[in-house]
C-alpha atoms as a PDB file:
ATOM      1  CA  UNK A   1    -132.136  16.267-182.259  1.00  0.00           C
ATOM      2  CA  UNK A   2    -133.025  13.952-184.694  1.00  0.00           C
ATOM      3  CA  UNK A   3    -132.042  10.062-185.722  1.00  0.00           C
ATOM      4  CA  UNK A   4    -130.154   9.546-188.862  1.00  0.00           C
ATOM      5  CA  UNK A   5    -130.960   7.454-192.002  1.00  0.00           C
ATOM      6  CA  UNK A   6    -129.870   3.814-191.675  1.00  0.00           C
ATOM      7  CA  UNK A   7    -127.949   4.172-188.207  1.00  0.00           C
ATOM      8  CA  UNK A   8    -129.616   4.655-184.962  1.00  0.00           C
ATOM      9  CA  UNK A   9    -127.100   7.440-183.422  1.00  0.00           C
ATOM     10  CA  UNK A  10    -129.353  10.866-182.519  1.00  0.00           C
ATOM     11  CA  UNK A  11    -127.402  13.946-184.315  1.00  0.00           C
ATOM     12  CA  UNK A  12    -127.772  17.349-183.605  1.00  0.00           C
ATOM     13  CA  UNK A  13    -128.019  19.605-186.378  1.00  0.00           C
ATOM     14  CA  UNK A  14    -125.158  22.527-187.131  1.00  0.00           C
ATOM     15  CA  UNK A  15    -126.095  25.646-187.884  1.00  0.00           C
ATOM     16  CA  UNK A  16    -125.162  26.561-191.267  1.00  0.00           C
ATOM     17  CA  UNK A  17    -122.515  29.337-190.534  1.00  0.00           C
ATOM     18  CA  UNK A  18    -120.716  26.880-188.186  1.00  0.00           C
ATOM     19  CA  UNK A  19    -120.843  24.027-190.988  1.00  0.00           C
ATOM     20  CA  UNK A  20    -119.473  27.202-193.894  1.00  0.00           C
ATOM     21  CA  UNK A  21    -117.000  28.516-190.896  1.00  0.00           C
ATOM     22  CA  UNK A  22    -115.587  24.396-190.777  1.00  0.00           C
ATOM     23  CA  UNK A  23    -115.481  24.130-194.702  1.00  0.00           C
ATOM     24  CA  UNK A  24    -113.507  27.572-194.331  1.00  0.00           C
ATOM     25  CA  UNK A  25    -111.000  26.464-192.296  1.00  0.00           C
ATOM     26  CA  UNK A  26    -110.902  23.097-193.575  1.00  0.00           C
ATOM     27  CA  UNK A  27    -109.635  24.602-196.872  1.00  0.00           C
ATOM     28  CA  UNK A  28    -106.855  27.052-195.729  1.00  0.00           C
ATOM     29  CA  UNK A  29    -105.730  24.017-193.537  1.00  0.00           C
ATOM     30  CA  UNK A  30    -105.475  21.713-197.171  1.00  0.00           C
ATOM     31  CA  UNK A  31    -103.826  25.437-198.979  1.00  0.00           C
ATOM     32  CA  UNK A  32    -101.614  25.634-195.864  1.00  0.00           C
ATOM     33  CA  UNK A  33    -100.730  21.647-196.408  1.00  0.00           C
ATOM     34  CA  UNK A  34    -100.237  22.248-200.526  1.00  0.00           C
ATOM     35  CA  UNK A  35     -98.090  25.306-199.987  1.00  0.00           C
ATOM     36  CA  UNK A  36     -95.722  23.562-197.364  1.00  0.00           C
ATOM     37  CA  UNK A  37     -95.259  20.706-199.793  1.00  0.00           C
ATOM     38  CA  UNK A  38     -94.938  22.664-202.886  1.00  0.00           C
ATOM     39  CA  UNK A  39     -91.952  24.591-200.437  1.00  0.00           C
ATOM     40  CA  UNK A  40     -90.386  20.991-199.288  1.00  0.00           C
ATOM     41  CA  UNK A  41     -90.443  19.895-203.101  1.00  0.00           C
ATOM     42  CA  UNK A  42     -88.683  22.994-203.734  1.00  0.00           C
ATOM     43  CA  UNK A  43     -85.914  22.624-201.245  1.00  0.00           C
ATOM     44  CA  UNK A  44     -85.391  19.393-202.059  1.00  0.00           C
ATOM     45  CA  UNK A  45     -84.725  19.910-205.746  1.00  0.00           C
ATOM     46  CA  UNK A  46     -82.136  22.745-204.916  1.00  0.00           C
ATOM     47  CA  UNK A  47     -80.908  20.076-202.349  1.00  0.00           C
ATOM     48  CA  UNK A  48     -80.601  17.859-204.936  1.00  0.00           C
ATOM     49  CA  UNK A  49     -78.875  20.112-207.536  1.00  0.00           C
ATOM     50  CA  UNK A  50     -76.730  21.558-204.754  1.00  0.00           C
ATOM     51  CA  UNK A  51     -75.817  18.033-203.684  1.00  0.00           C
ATOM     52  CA  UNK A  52     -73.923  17.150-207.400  1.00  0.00           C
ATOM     53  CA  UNK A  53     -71.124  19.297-206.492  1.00  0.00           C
ATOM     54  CA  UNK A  54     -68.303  18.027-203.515  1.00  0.00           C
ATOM     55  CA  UNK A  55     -67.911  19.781-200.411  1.00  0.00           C
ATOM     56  CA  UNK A  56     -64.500  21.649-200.783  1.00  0.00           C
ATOM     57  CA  UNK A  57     -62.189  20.079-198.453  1.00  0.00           C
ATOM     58  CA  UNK A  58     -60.937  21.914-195.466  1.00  0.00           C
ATOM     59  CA  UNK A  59     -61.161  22.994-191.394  1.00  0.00           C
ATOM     60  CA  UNK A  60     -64.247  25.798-191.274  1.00  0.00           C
ATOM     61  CA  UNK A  61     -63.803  29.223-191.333  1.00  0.00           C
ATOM     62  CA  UNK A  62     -62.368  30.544-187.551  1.00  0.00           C
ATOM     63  CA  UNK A  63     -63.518  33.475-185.802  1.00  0.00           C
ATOM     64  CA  UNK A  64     -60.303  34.987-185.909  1.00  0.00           C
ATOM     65  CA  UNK A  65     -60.050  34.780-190.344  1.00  0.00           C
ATOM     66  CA  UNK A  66     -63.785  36.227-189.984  1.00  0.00           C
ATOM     67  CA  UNK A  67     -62.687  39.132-187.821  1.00  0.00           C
ATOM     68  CA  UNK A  68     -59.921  39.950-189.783  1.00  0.00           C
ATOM     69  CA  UNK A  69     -61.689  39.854-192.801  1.00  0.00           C
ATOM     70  CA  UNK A  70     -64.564  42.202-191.866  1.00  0.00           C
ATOM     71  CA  UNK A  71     -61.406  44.701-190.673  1.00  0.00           C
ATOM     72  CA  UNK A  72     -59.805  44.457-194.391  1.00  0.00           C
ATOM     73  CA  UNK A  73     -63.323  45.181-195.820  1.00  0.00           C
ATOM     74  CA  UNK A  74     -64.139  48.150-194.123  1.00  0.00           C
ATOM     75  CA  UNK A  75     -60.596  49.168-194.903  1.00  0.00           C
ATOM     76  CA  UNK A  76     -59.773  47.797-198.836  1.00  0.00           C
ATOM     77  CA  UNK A  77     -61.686  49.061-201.711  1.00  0.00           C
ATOM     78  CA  UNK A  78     -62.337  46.166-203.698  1.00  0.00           C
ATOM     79  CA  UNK A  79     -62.809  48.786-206.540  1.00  0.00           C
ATOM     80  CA  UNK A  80     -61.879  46.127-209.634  1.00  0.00           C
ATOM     81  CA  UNK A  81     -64.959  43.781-208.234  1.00  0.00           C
ATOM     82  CA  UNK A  82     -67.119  46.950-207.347  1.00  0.00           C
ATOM     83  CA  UNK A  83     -67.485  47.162-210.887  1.00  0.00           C
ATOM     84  CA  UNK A  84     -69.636  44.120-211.386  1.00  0.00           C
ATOM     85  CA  UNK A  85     -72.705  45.125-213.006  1.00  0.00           C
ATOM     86  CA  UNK A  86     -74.904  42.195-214.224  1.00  0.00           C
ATOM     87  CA  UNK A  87     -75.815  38.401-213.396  1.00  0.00           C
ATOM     88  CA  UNK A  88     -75.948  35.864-216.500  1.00  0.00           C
ATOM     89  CA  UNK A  89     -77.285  32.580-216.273  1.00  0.00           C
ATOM     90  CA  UNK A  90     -76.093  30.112-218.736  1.00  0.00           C
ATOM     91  CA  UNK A  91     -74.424  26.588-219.980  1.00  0.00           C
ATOM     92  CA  UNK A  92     -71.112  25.678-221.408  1.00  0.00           C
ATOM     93  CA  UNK A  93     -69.472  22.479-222.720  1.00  0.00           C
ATOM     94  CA  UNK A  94     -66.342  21.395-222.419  1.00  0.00           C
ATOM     95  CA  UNK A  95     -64.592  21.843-225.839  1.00  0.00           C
ATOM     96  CA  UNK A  96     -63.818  18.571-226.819  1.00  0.00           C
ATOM     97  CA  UNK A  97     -67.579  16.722-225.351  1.00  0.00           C
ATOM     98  CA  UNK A  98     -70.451  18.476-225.251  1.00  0.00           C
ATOM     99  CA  UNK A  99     -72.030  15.721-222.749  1.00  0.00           C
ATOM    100  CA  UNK A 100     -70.318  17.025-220.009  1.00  0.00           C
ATOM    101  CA  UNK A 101     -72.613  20.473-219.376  1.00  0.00           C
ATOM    102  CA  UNK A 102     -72.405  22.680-216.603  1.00  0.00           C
ATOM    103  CA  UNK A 103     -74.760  25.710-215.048  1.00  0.00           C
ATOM    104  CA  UNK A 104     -72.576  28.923-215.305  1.00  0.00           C
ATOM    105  CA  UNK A 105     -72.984  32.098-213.816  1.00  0.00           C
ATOM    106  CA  UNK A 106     -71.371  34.878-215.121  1.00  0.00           C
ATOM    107  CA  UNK A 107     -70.656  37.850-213.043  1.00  0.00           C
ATOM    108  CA  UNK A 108     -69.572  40.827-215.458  1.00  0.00           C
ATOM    109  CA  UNK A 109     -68.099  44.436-215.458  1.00  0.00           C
ATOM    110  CA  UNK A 110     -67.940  46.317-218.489  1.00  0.00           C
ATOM    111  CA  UNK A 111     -63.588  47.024-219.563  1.00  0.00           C
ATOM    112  CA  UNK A 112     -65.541  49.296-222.063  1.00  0.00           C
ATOM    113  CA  UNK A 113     -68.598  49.301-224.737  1.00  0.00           C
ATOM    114  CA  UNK A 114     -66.888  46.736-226.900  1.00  0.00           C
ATOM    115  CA  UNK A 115     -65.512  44.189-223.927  1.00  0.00           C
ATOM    116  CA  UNK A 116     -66.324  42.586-220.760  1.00  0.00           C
ATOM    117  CA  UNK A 117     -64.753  40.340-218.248  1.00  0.00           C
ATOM    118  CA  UNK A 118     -67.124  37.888-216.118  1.00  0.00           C
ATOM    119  CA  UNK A 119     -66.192  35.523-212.962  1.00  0.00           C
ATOM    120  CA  UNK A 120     -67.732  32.406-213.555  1.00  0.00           C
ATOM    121  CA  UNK A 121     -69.446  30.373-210.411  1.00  0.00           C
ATOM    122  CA  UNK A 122     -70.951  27.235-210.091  1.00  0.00           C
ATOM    123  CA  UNK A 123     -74.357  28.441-208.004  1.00  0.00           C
ATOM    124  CA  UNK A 124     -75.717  32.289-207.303  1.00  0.00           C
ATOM    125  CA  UNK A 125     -75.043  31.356-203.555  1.00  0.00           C
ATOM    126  CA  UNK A 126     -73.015  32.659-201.398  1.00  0.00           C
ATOM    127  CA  UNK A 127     -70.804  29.744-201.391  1.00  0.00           C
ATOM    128  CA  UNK A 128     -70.169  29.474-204.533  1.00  0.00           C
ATOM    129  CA  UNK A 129     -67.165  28.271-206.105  1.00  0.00           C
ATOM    130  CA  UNK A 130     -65.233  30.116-209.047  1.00  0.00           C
ATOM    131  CA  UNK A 131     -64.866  27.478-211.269  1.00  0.00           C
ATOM    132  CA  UNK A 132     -63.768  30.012-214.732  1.00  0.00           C
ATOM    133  CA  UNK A 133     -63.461  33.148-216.254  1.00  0.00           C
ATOM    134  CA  UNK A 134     -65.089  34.924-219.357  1.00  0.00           C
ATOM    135  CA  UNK A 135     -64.277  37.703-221.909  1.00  0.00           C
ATOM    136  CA  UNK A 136     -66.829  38.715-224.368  1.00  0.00           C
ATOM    137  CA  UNK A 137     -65.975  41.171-227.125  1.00  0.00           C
ATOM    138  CA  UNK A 138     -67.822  43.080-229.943  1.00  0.00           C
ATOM    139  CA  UNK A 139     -67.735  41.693-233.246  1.00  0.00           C
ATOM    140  CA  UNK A 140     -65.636  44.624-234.400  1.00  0.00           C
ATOM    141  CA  UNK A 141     -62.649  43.380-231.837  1.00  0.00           C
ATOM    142  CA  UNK A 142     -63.421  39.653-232.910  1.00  0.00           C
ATOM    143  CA  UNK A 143     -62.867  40.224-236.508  1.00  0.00           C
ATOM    144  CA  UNK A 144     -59.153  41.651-235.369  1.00  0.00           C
ATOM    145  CA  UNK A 145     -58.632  38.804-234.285  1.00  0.00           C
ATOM    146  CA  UNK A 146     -55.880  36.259-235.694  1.00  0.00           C
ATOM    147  CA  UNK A 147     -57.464  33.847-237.328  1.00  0.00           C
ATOM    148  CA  UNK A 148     -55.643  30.836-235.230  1.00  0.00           C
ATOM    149  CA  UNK A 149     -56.889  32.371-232.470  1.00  0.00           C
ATOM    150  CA  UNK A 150     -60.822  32.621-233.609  1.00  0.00           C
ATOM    151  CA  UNK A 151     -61.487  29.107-233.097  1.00  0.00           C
ATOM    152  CA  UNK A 152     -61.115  29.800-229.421  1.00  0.00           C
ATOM    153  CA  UNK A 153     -63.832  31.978-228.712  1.00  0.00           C
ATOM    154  CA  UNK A 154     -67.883  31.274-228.802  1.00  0.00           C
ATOM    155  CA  UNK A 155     -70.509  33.074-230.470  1.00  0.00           C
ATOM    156  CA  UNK A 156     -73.585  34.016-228.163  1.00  0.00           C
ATOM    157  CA  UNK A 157     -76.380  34.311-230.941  1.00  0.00           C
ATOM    158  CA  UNK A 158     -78.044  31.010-230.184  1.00  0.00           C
ATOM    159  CA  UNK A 159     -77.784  31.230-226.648  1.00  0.00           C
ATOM    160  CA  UNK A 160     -79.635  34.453-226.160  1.00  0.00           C
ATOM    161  CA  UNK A 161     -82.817  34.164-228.936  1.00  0.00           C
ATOM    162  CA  UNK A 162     -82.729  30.508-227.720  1.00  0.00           C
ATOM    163  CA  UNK A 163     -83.771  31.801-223.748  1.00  0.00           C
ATOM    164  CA  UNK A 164     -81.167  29.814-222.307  1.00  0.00           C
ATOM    165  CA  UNK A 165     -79.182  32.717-221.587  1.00  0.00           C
ATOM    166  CA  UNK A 166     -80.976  35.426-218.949  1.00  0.00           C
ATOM    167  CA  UNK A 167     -80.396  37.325-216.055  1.00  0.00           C
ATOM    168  CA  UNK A 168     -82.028  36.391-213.351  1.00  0.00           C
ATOM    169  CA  UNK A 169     -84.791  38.431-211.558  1.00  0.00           C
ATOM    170  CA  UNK A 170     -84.024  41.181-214.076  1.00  0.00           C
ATOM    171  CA  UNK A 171     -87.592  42.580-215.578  1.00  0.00           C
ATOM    172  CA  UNK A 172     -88.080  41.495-219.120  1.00  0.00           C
ATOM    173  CA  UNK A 173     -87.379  45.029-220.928  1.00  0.00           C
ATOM    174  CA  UNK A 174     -84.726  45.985-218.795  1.00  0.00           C
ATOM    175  CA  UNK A 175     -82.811  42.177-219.620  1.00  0.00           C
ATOM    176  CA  UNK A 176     -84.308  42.365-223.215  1.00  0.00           C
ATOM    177  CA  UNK A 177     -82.216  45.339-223.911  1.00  0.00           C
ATOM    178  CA  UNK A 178     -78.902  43.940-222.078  1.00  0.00           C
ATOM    179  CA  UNK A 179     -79.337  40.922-223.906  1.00  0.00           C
ATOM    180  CA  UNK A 180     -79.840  42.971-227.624  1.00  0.00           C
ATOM    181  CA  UNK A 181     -75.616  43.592-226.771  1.00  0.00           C
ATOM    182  CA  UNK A 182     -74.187  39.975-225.846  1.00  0.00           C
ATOM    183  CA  UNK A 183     -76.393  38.340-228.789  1.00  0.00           C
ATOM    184  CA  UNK A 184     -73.964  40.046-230.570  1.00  0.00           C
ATOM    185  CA  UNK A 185     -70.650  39.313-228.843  1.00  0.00           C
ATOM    186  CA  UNK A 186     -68.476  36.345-229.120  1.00  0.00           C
ATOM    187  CA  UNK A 187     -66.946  34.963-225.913  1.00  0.00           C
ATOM    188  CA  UNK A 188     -63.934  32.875-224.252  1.00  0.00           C
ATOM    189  CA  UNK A 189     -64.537  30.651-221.972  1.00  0.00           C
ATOM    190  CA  UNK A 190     -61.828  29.137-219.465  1.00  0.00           C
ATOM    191  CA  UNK A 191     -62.765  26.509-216.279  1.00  0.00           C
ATOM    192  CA  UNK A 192     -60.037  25.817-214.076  1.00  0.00           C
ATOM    193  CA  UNK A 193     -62.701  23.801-212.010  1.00  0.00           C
ATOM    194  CA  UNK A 194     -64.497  20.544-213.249  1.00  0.00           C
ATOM    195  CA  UNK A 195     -67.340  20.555-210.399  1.00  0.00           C
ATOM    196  CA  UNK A 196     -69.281  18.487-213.362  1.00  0.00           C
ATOM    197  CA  UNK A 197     -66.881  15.232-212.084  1.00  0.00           C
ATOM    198  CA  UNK A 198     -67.482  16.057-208.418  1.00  0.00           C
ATOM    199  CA  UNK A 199     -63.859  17.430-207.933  1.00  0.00           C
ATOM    200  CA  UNK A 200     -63.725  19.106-204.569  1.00  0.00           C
ATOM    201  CA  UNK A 201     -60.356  21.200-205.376  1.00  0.00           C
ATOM    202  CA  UNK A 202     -59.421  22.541-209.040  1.00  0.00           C
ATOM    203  CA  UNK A 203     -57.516  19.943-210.277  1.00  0.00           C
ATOM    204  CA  UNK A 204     -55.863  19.261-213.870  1.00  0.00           C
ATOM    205  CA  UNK A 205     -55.502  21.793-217.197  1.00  0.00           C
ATOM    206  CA  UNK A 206     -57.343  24.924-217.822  1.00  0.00           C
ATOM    207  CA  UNK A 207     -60.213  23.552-220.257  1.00  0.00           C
ATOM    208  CA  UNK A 208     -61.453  25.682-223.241  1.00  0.00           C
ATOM    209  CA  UNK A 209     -65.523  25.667-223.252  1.00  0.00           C
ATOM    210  CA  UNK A 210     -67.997  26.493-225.762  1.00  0.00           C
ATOM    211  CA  UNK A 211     -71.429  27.357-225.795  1.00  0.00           C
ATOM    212  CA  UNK A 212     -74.407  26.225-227.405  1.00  0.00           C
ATOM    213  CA  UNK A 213     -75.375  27.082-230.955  1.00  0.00           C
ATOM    214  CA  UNK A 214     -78.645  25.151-232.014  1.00  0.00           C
ATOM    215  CA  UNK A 215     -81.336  22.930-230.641  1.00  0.00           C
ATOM    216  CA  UNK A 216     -81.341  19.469-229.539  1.00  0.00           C
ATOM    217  CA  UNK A 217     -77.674  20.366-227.899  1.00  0.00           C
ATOM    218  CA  UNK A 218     -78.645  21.229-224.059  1.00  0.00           C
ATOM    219  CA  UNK A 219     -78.720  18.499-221.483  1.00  0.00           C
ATOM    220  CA  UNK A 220     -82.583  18.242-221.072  1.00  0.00           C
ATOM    221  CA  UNK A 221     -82.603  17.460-217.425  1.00  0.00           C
ATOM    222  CA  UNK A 222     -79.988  20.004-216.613  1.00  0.00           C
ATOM    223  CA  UNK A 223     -82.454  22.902-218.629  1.00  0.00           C
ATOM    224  CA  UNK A 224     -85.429  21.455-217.094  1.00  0.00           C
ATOM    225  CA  UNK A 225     -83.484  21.858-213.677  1.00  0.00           C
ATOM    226  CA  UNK A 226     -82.491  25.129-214.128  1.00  0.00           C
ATOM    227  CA  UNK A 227     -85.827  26.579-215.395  1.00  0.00           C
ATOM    228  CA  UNK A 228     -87.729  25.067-212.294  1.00  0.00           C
ATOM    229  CA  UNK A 229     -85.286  26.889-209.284  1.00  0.00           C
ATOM    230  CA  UNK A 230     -85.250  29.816-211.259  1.00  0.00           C
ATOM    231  CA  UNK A 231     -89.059  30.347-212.164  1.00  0.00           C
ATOM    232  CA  UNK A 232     -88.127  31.145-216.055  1.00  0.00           C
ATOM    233  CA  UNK A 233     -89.650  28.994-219.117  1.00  0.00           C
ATOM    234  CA  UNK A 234     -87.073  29.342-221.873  1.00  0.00           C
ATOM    235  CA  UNK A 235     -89.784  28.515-224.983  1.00  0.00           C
ATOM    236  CA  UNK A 236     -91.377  31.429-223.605  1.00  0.00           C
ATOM    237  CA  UNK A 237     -88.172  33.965-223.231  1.00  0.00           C
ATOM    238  CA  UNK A 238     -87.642  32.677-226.850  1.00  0.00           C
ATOM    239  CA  UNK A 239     -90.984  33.582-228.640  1.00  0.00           C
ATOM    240  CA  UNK A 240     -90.430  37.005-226.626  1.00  0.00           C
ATOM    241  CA  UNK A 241     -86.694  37.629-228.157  1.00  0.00           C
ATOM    242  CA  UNK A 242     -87.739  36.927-231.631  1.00  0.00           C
ATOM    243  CA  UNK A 243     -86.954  40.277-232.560  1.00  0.00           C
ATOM    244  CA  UNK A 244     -83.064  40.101-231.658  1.00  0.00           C
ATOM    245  CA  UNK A 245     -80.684  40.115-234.061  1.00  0.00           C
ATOM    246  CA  UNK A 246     -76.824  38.819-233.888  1.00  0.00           C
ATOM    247  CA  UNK A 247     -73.408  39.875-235.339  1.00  0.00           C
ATOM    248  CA  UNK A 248     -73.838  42.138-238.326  1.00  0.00           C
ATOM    249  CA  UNK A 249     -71.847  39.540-240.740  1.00  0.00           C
ATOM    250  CA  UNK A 250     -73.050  36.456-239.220  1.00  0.00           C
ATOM    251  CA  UNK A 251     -71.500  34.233-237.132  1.00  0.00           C
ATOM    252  CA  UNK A 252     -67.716  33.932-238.251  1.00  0.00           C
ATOM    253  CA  UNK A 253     -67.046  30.190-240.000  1.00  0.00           C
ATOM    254  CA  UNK A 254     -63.827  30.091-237.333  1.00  0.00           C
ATOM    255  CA  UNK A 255     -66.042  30.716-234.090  1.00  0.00           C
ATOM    256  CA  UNK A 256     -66.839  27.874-232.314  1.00  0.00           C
ATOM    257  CA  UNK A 257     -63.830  25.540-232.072  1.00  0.00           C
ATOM    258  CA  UNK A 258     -64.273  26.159-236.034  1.00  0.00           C
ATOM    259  CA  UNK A 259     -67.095  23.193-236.168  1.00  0.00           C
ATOM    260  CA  UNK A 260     -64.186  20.917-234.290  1.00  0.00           C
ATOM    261  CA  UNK A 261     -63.808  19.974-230.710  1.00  0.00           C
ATOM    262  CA  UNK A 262     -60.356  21.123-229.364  1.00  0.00           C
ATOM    263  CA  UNK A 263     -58.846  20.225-225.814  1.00  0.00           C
ATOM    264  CA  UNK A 264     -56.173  22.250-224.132  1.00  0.00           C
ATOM    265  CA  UNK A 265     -52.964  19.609-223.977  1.00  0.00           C
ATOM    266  CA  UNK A 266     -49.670  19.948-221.910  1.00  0.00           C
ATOM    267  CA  UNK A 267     -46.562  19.604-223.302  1.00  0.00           C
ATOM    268  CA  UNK A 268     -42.510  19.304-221.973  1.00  0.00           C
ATOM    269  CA  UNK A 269     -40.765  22.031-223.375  1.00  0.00           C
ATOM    270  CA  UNK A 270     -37.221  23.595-222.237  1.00  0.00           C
ATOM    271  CA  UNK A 271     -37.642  26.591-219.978  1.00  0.00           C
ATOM    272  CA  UNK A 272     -35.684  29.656-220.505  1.00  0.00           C
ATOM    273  CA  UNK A 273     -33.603  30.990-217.775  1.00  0.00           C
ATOM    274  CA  UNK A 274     -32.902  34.457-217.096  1.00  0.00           C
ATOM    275  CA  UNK A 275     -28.950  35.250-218.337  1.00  0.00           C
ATOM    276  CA  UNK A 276     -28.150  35.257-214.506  1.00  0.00           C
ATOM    277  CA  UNK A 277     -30.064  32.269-212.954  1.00  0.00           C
ATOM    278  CA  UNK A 278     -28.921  28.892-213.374  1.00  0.00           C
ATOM    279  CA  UNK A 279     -31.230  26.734-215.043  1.00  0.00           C
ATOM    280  CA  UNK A 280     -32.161  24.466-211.860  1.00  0.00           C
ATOM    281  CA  UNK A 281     -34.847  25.046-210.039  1.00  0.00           C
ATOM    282  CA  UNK A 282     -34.709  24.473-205.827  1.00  0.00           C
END
């Protein structure tokens, strides 16, 4: 026991293993704090994100609907939605303002080499809501194309050596080579839901959307977002896809909206009966 400098309590020395065993356990205690934060800031960023879209209206699911549901899916084959193969992560605009951006997630099956068909949600998650629909083709089917009808579909070039388009937790060779095929395709885009304005039911038109084609276009905040929940750094998936190359002629001059925005409209027209139903509807 001894008295300490400049205060007149007696101390009693630790042995050095117990003052190392202390600093030990002081320090997992402060990693043990860090890591529960870094998790808390974590779930509440995807709270956040999750948080910009309404709750769909609605009583919950009953036990019954659940029941009956597991029964169908033993039963049913599901075959068409069986074929889903790959996950894309990426943006699209509405066609006529590319300020309003949304996260899409594209859910594809191959039709064959040259075309594919994705369902488009709003989140990875389970409950997710469908909010579109995708077809990408080759550029061999997109030059048969009419040309009034070329202005309609996308060209996913920028999108892939960009980064901005990936496949989540796919490893890099394995989604380098997938990737090497859709930098190459050209794609339309349909929403029937606009969760960017909070809608909690699909409500309106159809709208056409396009994708991105150079820099400065994405929403920062949105990328930013995006590249935090899912762990990827697009600068860095770009430097790596350097090497990719896009449609053999270019990017058509009509892809794109044609370099103009364009907005689905609806329009009163006379509707054709069959020869033997009256034309009133009940």
């Amino acid at each position: 026991m001894r008295s300490c400098v400049g205060c007149h309590v007696y101390c009693i020395p630790l042995p050095r293993v117990a003052l190392h065993a202390k600093a030990s356990s002081l320090s997992w205690q402060l990693k043990t704090l860090h890591g529960a934060l870094i998790s808390l800031n974590q779930l509440l960023s995807n709270h956040k994100s999750m948080s910009n879209h309404a709750q769909v209206p609605g009583e919950p699911t009953e036990t019954t609907t659940s029941l009956v549901e597991t029964a169908t899916g033993a039963i049913q084959g599901f075959r068409p939605i069986k074929q889903i193969h790959e996950h894309l992560c990426a943006f699209h605009f509405y066609g006529y303002d590319m300020t309003r951006q949304v996260e899409a997630h594209h859910f594809c099956a191959h039709q064959n080499e040259e075309m594919r068909q994705c369902l488009i949600y709003d989140t990875p998650e389970a409950d997710a809501k469908l909010i579109g629909l995708e077809y990408m083709i080759s550029e061999n089917l997109f030059l048969t194309l009419p040309d009034e009808e070329k202005p309609l579909w996308h060209s996913h070039l920028y999108e892939v050596k960009s980064g901005v388009l990936f496949m989540p937790r796919v490893p890099g060779p394995i989604e380098r080579h997938g990737l090497d095929k859709v930098c190459k395709t050209y794609g339309k885009t349909i929403h029937f839901w606009q969760v960017d304005k909070g809608d909690n039911l699909p409500l309106g038109l159809p709208q056409l959307m396009m994708a991105l084609t150079r820099d400065g276009q994405l929403d920062e905040e949105l990328g930013r977002d995006v590249e935090k929940r899912f762990g990827v750094s697009f600068e860095k998936e770009r430097a790596k896809r350097a090497e990719l190359t896009g449609p053999t002629h270019g990017i058509h001059p009509l892809a794109n909206g044609g370099g103009k925005g364009l907005i689905p409209k609806l329009r009163e027209v006379d509707c054709k009966p069959a020869d033997s139903v009256p034309r009133v509807f009940v």
